[in-house]
XYZ file of C-alpha atoms in Angstrom:
492
model
C 227.814 41.854 -50.701
C 227.092 44.854 -52.852
C 230.511 46.183 -53.823
C 233.925 45.091 -55.028
C 236.738 44.699 -52.540
C 240.497 44.398 -53.048
C 242.576 41.361 -52.186
C 243.971 41.971 -48.689
C 245.379 40.388 -45.557
C 243.544 41.689 -42.483
C 245.304 42.581 -39.239
C 243.988 42.688 -35.672
C 244.016 46.470 -35.908
C 241.839 46.297 -39.041
C 239.275 44.277 -37.115
C 239.306 46.592 -34.111
C 238.808 49.695 -36.273
C 236.051 47.973 -38.247
C 234.194 47.010 -35.073
C 234.340 50.624 -33.894
C 233.170 51.939 -37.273
C 230.254 49.483 -37.321
C 229.165 50.730 -33.916
C 229.406 54.328 -35.163
C 227.252 53.358 -38.153
C 224.693 51.673 -35.912
C 224.477 54.727 -33.643
C 224.029 56.984 -36.675
C 221.393 54.624 -38.090
C 219.477 54.825 -34.800
C 219.561 58.624 -34.985
C 218.283 58.565 -38.572
C 215.410 56.285 -37.567
C 214.434 58.600 -34.700
C 214.456 61.608 -37.043
C 212.477 59.847 -39.849
C 215.005 60.678 -42.531
C 213.950 57.961 -44.993
C 212.406 58.035 -48.467
C 209.028 56.287 -48.323
C 206.529 58.436 -50.211
C 206.869 56.540 -53.499
C 207.826 52.982 -52.516
C 209.236 50.747 -55.223
C 209.811 47.066 -55.838
C 212.867 45.454 -57.369
C 214.076 42.125 -58.663
C 217.391 40.273 -58.993
C 217.700 36.987 -60.866
C 220.743 34.717 -60.703
C 221.297 32.457 -63.702
C 223.492 29.562 -64.777
C 225.600 29.481 -67.907
C 225.555 26.302 -69.986
C 227.050 25.142 -73.261
C 225.113 23.686 -76.164
C 224.892 20.314 -74.401
C 223.395 21.898 -71.228
C 226.605 21.301 -69.283
C 227.945 24.141 -67.070
C 229.972 26.721 -69.001
C 232.725 28.602 -67.121
C 232.354 31.674 -69.298
C 231.002 34.475 -67.075
C 233.766 36.948 -67.962
C 233.325 36.432 -71.695
C 229.539 36.591 -71.467
C 229.577 39.783 -69.395
C 231.862 41.398 -71.961
C 229.497 40.313 -74.731
C 226.387 41.613 -72.933
C 228.109 44.920 -72.034
C 225.283 46.112 -69.780
C 225.816 47.401 -66.200
C 222.588 45.682 -65.116
C 224.500 42.393 -65.378
C 227.236 41.346 -62.950
C 229.364 38.401 -61.930
C 228.403 35.992 -59.181
C 230.340 33.552 -57.021
C 230.911 30.930 -59.730
C 232.285 31.332 -63.222
C 229.140 29.561 -64.450
C 226.851 32.223 -62.868
C 225.558 35.671 -63.763
C 223.115 38.039 -62.082
C 220.783 40.640 -63.530
C 219.390 43.546 -61.541
C 216.064 44.660 -62.992
C 215.588 48.421 -62.431
C 213.272 49.271 -59.494
C 209.739 50.392 -60.273
C 206.376 51.066 -58.740
C 204.443 47.805 -58.368
C 201.599 48.908 -60.636
C 203.605 51.010 -63.090
C 203.246 50.582 -66.832
C 200.319 48.200 -67.150
C 199.949 44.464 -66.558
C 202.513 43.251 -69.087
C 205.182 45.938 -68.762
C 207.399 44.329 -66.106
C 207.265 40.890 -67.746
C 208.170 42.330 -71.128
C 211.061 44.308 -69.642
C 212.495 41.184 -67.998
C 212.023 38.992 -71.062
C 213.635 41.606 -73.310
C 216.653 41.830 -70.994
C 217.040 38.039 -70.785
C 216.563 37.540 -74.529
C 219.171 40.200 -75.291
C 221.624 38.538 -72.906
C 220.904 35.098 -74.393
C 221.631 36.402 -77.897
C 224.926 37.935 -76.771
C 225.922 34.864 -74.722
C 225.287 32.618 -77.716
C 227.915 34.578 -79.654
C 230.578 33.225 -77.276
C 229.133 29.713 -77.086
C 227.094 29.984 -73.888
C 223.394 30.004 -72.977
C 221.322 31.094 -69.974
C 219.487 28.662 -67.723
C 217.111 30.003 -65.069
C 216.888 27.167 -62.511
C 217.453 26.823 -58.756
C 220.308 24.297 -59.122
C 221.641 23.299 -62.530
C 220.837 19.559 -62.778
C 223.943 18.775 -64.854
C 226.306 20.316 -62.300
C 228.834 17.819 -60.928
C 231.041 18.162 -57.910
C 234.117 18.464 -60.115
C 232.526 21.625 -61.569
C 232.641 23.506 -58.248
C 236.326 23.358 -57.374
C 238.594 26.350 -56.886
C 238.958 26.833 -60.647
C 235.225 27.622 -60.847
C 235.483 30.526 -58.399
C 234.730 33.888 -59.989
C 237.654 36.084 -60.983
C 236.184 38.928 -58.923
C 238.573 39.480 -55.965
C 235.749 39.898 -53.445
C 234.722 36.265 -53.799
C 238.251 34.943 -53.390
C 238.677 37.111 -50.316
C 235.370 35.884 -48.911
C 236.430 32.304 -49.585
C 239.672 32.839 -47.655
C 237.894 34.387 -44.687
C 235.232 31.670 -44.445
C 237.849 28.929 -44.320
C 240.041 30.912 -41.938
C 237.068 31.057 -39.571
C 236.212 27.358 -40.011
C 239.709 25.928 -39.906
C 238.533 22.851 -41.834
C 236.750 21.739 -45.007
C 233.014 22.238 -45.482
C 230.820 19.195 -44.946
C 227.728 18.940 -47.143
C 225.141 16.379 -46.051
C 221.584 16.131 -47.400
C 219.202 13.189 -47.042
C 216.376 13.118 -49.566
C 215.305 10.589 -52.175
C 219.051 9.904 -52.440
C 221.750 10.552 -49.853
C 224.598 13.045 -50.300
C 227.723 13.141 -48.158
C 230.721 15.120 -49.369
C 233.328 17.712 -48.432
C 234.458 20.918 -50.129
C 237.622 22.969 -49.729
C 236.117 26.153 -51.219
C 232.773 27.916 -50.876
C 232.115 27.399 -54.608
C 229.331 24.812 -53.985
C 227.299 27.852 -52.905
C 227.409 28.944 -56.555
C 225.117 26.009 -57.338
C 222.357 27.978 -55.588
C 220.752 30.442 -57.996
C 217.859 32.468 -56.677
C 215.250 35.088 -57.367
C 215.345 38.008 -54.942
C 212.344 40.299 -54.559
C 212.886 43.730 -53.014
C 210.193 45.797 -51.330
C 210.849 49.360 -50.209
C 209.054 50.211 -46.962
C 209.038 53.003 -44.411
C 210.805 52.504 -41.065
C 207.432 52.338 -39.298
C 206.221 49.562 -41.610
C 209.437 47.589 -41.818
C 208.894 45.258 -38.853
C 205.423 44.267 -40.069
C 206.585 43.480 -43.590
C 209.659 41.564 -42.398
C 207.581 39.534 -39.961
C 205.020 38.817 -42.684
C 207.767 37.732 -45.090
C 209.158 35.375 -42.465
C 205.715 33.915 -41.783
C 205.099 33.052 -45.457
C 208.640 31.938 -46.402
C 207.764 28.245 -46.135
C 204.685 28.674 -48.292
C 206.736 30.494 -50.924
C 209.273 27.696 -51.090
C 206.663 24.950 -51.265
C 204.898 26.611 -54.198
C 208.037 27.559 -56.144
C 210.462 24.688 -55.406
C 212.781 24.185 -58.378
C 215.989 22.529 -57.115
C 215.539 18.753 -56.738
C 218.979 17.655 -58.010
C 222.533 18.275 -56.811
C 225.693 16.524 -58.021
C 223.621 13.881 -59.805
C 221.500 13.002 -56.758
C 217.789 13.611 -56.193
C 217.515 15.230 -52.775
C 215.005 17.787 -51.440
C 212.472 19.528 -53.679
C 214.333 22.768 -52.885
C 217.829 21.465 -52.184
C 219.084 25.035 -52.530
C 218.018 25.708 -48.925
C 220.174 23.117 -47.089
C 223.025 23.537 -49.573
C 223.213 27.294 -49.052
C 223.009 26.854 -45.274
C 225.948 24.445 -45.291
C 228.135 25.910 -48.060
C 228.678 29.244 -46.256
C 228.870 27.939 -42.686
C 231.838 29.447 -40.870
C 231.344 27.215 -37.801
C 233.263 24.008 -37.128
C 231.269 21.309 -35.319
C 232.433 22.314 -31.833
C 231.161 25.847 -32.354
C 227.822 24.645 -33.721
C 227.034 22.609 -30.611
C 227.716 25.694 -28.467
C 224.731 27.378 -30.117
C 226.677 29.920 -32.173
C 224.382 31.265 -34.887
C 224.966 30.368 -38.556
C 225.586 33.069 -41.157
C 222.771 31.687 -43.313
C 220.048 32.448 -40.856
C 216.289 32.444 -40.608
C 216.485 34.410 -37.351
C 215.148 33.594 -33.908
C 212.354 36.066 -33.124
C 209.761 38.414 -34.521
C 211.014 42.007 -34.546
C 209.607 45.380 -33.534
C 212.016 47.527 -35.589
C 214.486 47.246 -38.446
C 217.075 48.326 -35.887
C 216.723 44.920 -34.213
C 218.207 43.166 -37.243
C 221.219 45.433 -37.703
C 221.893 45.322 -33.974
C 221.822 41.507 -34.090
C 224.332 41.595 -36.950
C 226.873 43.375 -34.779
C 226.097 41.427 -31.640
C 226.231 37.911 -33.074
C 228.521 37.884 -36.124
C 232.252 38.662 -36.394
C 233.334 40.549 -39.487
C 234.423 38.517 -42.495
C 235.596 41.533 -44.524
C 236.753 44.278 -42.115
C 237.209 47.032 -44.700
C 236.892 50.581 -43.378
C 235.549 53.490 -45.420
C 236.913 57.017 -45.025
C 233.496 58.559 -44.337
C 232.602 59.382 -40.734
C 228.865 58.578 -40.547
C 228.081 60.830 -37.585
C 229.883 63.850 -39.009
C 228.259 63.293 -42.396
C 224.791 63.272 -40.855
C 225.483 66.322 -38.703
C 226.711 68.124 -41.815
C 223.331 67.619 -43.479
C 224.370 64.871 -45.885
C 223.314 61.234 -46.031
C 225.852 58.716 -44.722
C 226.487 55.564 -46.732
C 226.979 53.476 -43.552
C 229.498 51.479 -45.579
C 230.729 49.191 -42.807
C 227.212 48.391 -41.621
C 226.004 47.508 -45.117
C 229.101 45.483 -46.045
C 228.756 43.432 -42.864
C 225.034 42.982 -43.535
C 225.918 41.595 -46.965
C 227.932 38.769 -45.389
C 225.018 37.618 -43.195
C 222.635 35.637 -45.351
C 219.198 36.067 -43.827
C 216.419 34.511 -45.887
C 214.692 37.891 -45.531
C 217.439 40.498 -45.330
C 217.125 44.145 -44.283
C 218.672 46.559 -46.769
C 219.795 50.142 -46.173
C 220.656 52.048 -49.341
C 221.102 55.613 -50.566
C 219.680 56.733 -53.917
C 219.975 60.336 -55.119
C 221.187 61.296 -51.630
C 217.990 59.925 -50.059
C 218.188 56.878 -47.765
C 215.610 54.117 -47.914
C 214.907 50.694 -46.416
C 214.008 47.477 -48.214
C 213.058 43.943 -47.334
C 215.042 41.604 -49.597
C 213.161 38.322 -49.972
C 215.799 35.661 -50.738
C 214.041 32.320 -50.278
C 212.994 31.578 -53.866
C 214.906 29.699 -56.573
C 215.376 31.112 -60.049
C 212.910 30.086 -62.760
C 211.444 28.115 -64.273
C 210.055 30.923 -66.494
C 209.566 34.664 -66.317
C 205.822 33.995 -66.020
C 206.457 31.794 -62.972
C 208.813 34.363 -61.437
C 206.264 37.155 -61.724
C 203.497 34.928 -60.352
C 205.724 34.267 -57.339
C 206.285 38.012 -56.975
C 202.581 38.858 -57.203
C 201.774 36.259 -54.542
C 204.523 37.548 -52.239
C 203.767 41.251 -52.623
C 200.008 40.776 -52.331
C 200.115 38.365 -49.407
C 202.537 40.384 -47.280
C 200.497 43.566 -47.866
C 197.318 41.812 -46.753
C 198.952 40.255 -43.683
C 200.352 43.615 -42.584
C 196.845 45.112 -42.824
C 195.233 42.460 -40.581
C 194.023 43.539 -37.125
C 195.587 40.480 -35.479
C 198.847 39.911 -37.341
C 199.741 36.315 -38.087
C 203.022 36.689 -36.191
C 201.042 37.402 -33.013
C 199.312 34.015 -33.423
C 202.212 31.893 -34.654
C 205.483 30.991 -32.970
C 208.682 31.983 -34.721
C 209.913 28.400 -34.541
C 206.792 27.249 -36.404
C 207.652 29.617 -39.261
C 211.205 28.250 -39.372
C 209.959 24.659 -39.292
C 207.667 25.485 -42.215
C 210.664 26.686 -44.248
C 212.593 23.443 -43.916
C 209.528 21.220 -44.292
C 208.639 23.053 -47.504
C 212.191 22.785 -48.823
C 212.156 19.030 -48.241
C 208.697 18.210 -49.616
C 207.863 21.113 -51.955
C 204.280 21.411 -53.074
C 203.433 18.155 -51.250
C 204.394 19.672 -47.879
C 202.078 19.986 -44.900
C 202.623 23.334 -43.172
C 201.347 24.928 -39.980
C 199.101 27.986 -40.111
C 197.200 29.645 -37.234
C 193.545 28.624 -37.125
C 194.106 25.714 -39.491
C 196.783 23.634 -37.808
C 198.987 21.478 -40.032
C 197.470 21.290 -43.514
C 198.555 20.504 -47.094
C 200.111 23.618 -48.558
C 197.764 23.544 -51.576
C 194.733 23.608 -49.271
C 196.255 26.418 -47.201
C 196.897 28.533 -50.283
C 193.567 27.907 -52.023
C 191.405 28.358 -48.933
C 193.224 31.083 -47.033
C 196.256 32.707 -48.620
C 195.334 33.197 -52.269
C 192.285 35.357 -51.409
C 194.549 37.390 -49.137
C 197.066 37.854 -51.960
C 194.266 39.137 -54.213
C 193.193 41.520 -51.466
C 196.723 42.806 -50.915
C 197.286 43.515 -54.606
C 193.914 45.232 -54.763
C 194.970 47.466 -51.869
C 198.124 48.244 -53.859
C 196.027 49.451 -56.792
C 196.121 46.371 -59.019
C 192.780 45.521 -60.627
C 191.381 42.026 -61.178
C 192.234 41.925 -64.890
C 195.883 42.393 -63.950
C 195.901 40.123 -60.875
C 194.083 37.110 -62.265
C 196.672 35.892 -64.807
C 199.538 35.985 -62.298
C 197.750 34.600 -59.267
C 195.991 32.146 -61.569
C 199.384 30.482 -62.070
C 199.679 30.009 -58.293
C 196.155 28.605 -58.187
C 196.848 26.103 -60.954
C 200.065 24.932 -59.308
C 197.979 24.055 -56.263
C 195.199 22.397 -58.301
C 197.619 20.296 -60.367
C 200.219 19.748 -57.643
C 202.948 20.631 -60.138
C 205.844 23.092 -60.123
C 209.396 23.167 -61.473
C 210.758 20.602 -59.015
C 207.934 18.146 -59.760
C 208.471 18.478 -63.518
C 212.248 18.013 -63.240
C 211.889 14.858 -61.146
C 209.131 13.368 -63.335
C 210.953 14.142 -66.568
C 214.209 12.673 -65.272
C 212.503 9.456 -64.167
C 210.644 9.245 -67.487
C 213.912 9.466 -69.443
C 215.681 7.136 -67.023
C 212.986 4.461 -67.287
C 212.449 4.613 -71.064
C 216.043 4.868 -72.316
C 219.279 3.022 -71.670
C 221.441 6.029 -70.843
C 223.541 6.931 -67.833
C 222.076 8.916 -64.952
C 224.022 12.014 -65.971
C 222.852 11.701 -69.565
C 219.241 11.496 -68.354
C 219.777 14.672 -66.333
C 221.398 16.350 -69.331
C 218.476 15.495 -71.623
C 216.013 16.692 -69.014
C 217.933 19.963 -68.649
C 217.935 20.597 -72.411
C 214.173 20.084 -72.479
C 213.814 22.365 -69.443
C 215.681 25.164 -71.225
C 213.502 24.779 -74.321
C 210.337 25.122 -72.217
C 211.884 28.006 -70.262
C 212.174 29.995 -73.482
C 208.536 29.307 -74.387
C 207.520 31.041 -71.111
C 204.544 28.756 -70.466
C 204.226 28.226 -66.670
C 205.901 25.051 -65.439
C 202.661 23.421 -64.265
C 201.661 23.164 -67.946
C 204.862 21.438 -69.109
C 204.299 17.908 -70.465
C 206.377 14.868 -69.521
C 206.967 12.727 -72.617
């Protein structure tokens, strides 16, 4: 959501004023787009990683406040659950600093935070869903102390009028209810940001949508939830259900969910912000004092506070971002489909594949989104989340094919080409994209390792299911710190 909010009770007048301010922001945004007032000469990339906190036994640790105080670094912030943290890696040029600079920066930041967390009895775990998490761990007591999350929780349930239903059918079957949005905190992700010009935004967003399923299949890392083995990337259906403001009667009327893939390819970034206002009521109708139109007319850059706050409560898998840095506005595509982990090496391989592939797809004469239905891209996302690296996905000119074949034959060469166009030489590209290649060759990623290791422990020891998950998670964390890509991890 981007910024802290106070604890409040909203009135009808608050909502009316907020609606009017959002429309003012949208009108001002349209004017800024027509006048090309955006920073795009030196585009940057960025990265956010959400992490779990565990104790020495790899069980969830509700210690986010203590750990943040110990880390004492503004790059770190709270998340929805008291067992979560998030780090914002400073933005950079994609090819800045040499091939190892970004990885070293991330590892240094995580190692520093791990050392500080250990001083208060906690440890970091970079994984899509913490395998040892139990439903009793995500009650109201686990909700972050930050007032914005409690306020969001109140507004979601005020809109729903009933408890959340979570239902996932995978290897096992999960049916449960929740009376807070805290189950969403089980979902920890990696978010890649890409700054683009207004003219390029639609192409990059469309490309990101087209490859979202492929990304998930390659990087799946969330096979367990509440002790059950479900989808390879269970984070996807869990996140969709845990923030759903719609009761059943509203769903069947076709009202759009707040966790949303979308419904069409776009021609402008304006399309997405306009959809936000048209389709989604405000959850947090907080008005800023700034008048966006007057600010723009006065020669300054408006923050568009209401527009951006509302955008932060609509959870698109590829989200548009408007931001102001040093009084210059810019636009970003925020890619939100990927889980955290398993290692920094895996994370950066995922980033290289995403940045390279979207660049190459945007450069094609016949864009993939002109040859592929939007519904096919959405189907790919859910198929990939269910089956992971074993998924069969649709791609124009190939039909429905195993994802490994699609990547090796078609998409990996495009990713190389896109990174080359971005100024990254082969010596730099090969190690990162080589990890993607070897995942496809071996058919192994974080989700595969977690499932295999759990079943190995379960079949060779006489321990409870939770104990098998706990032992697997401890081994996972050990390998995470070694930073060897997950496809190389042994199962023994």
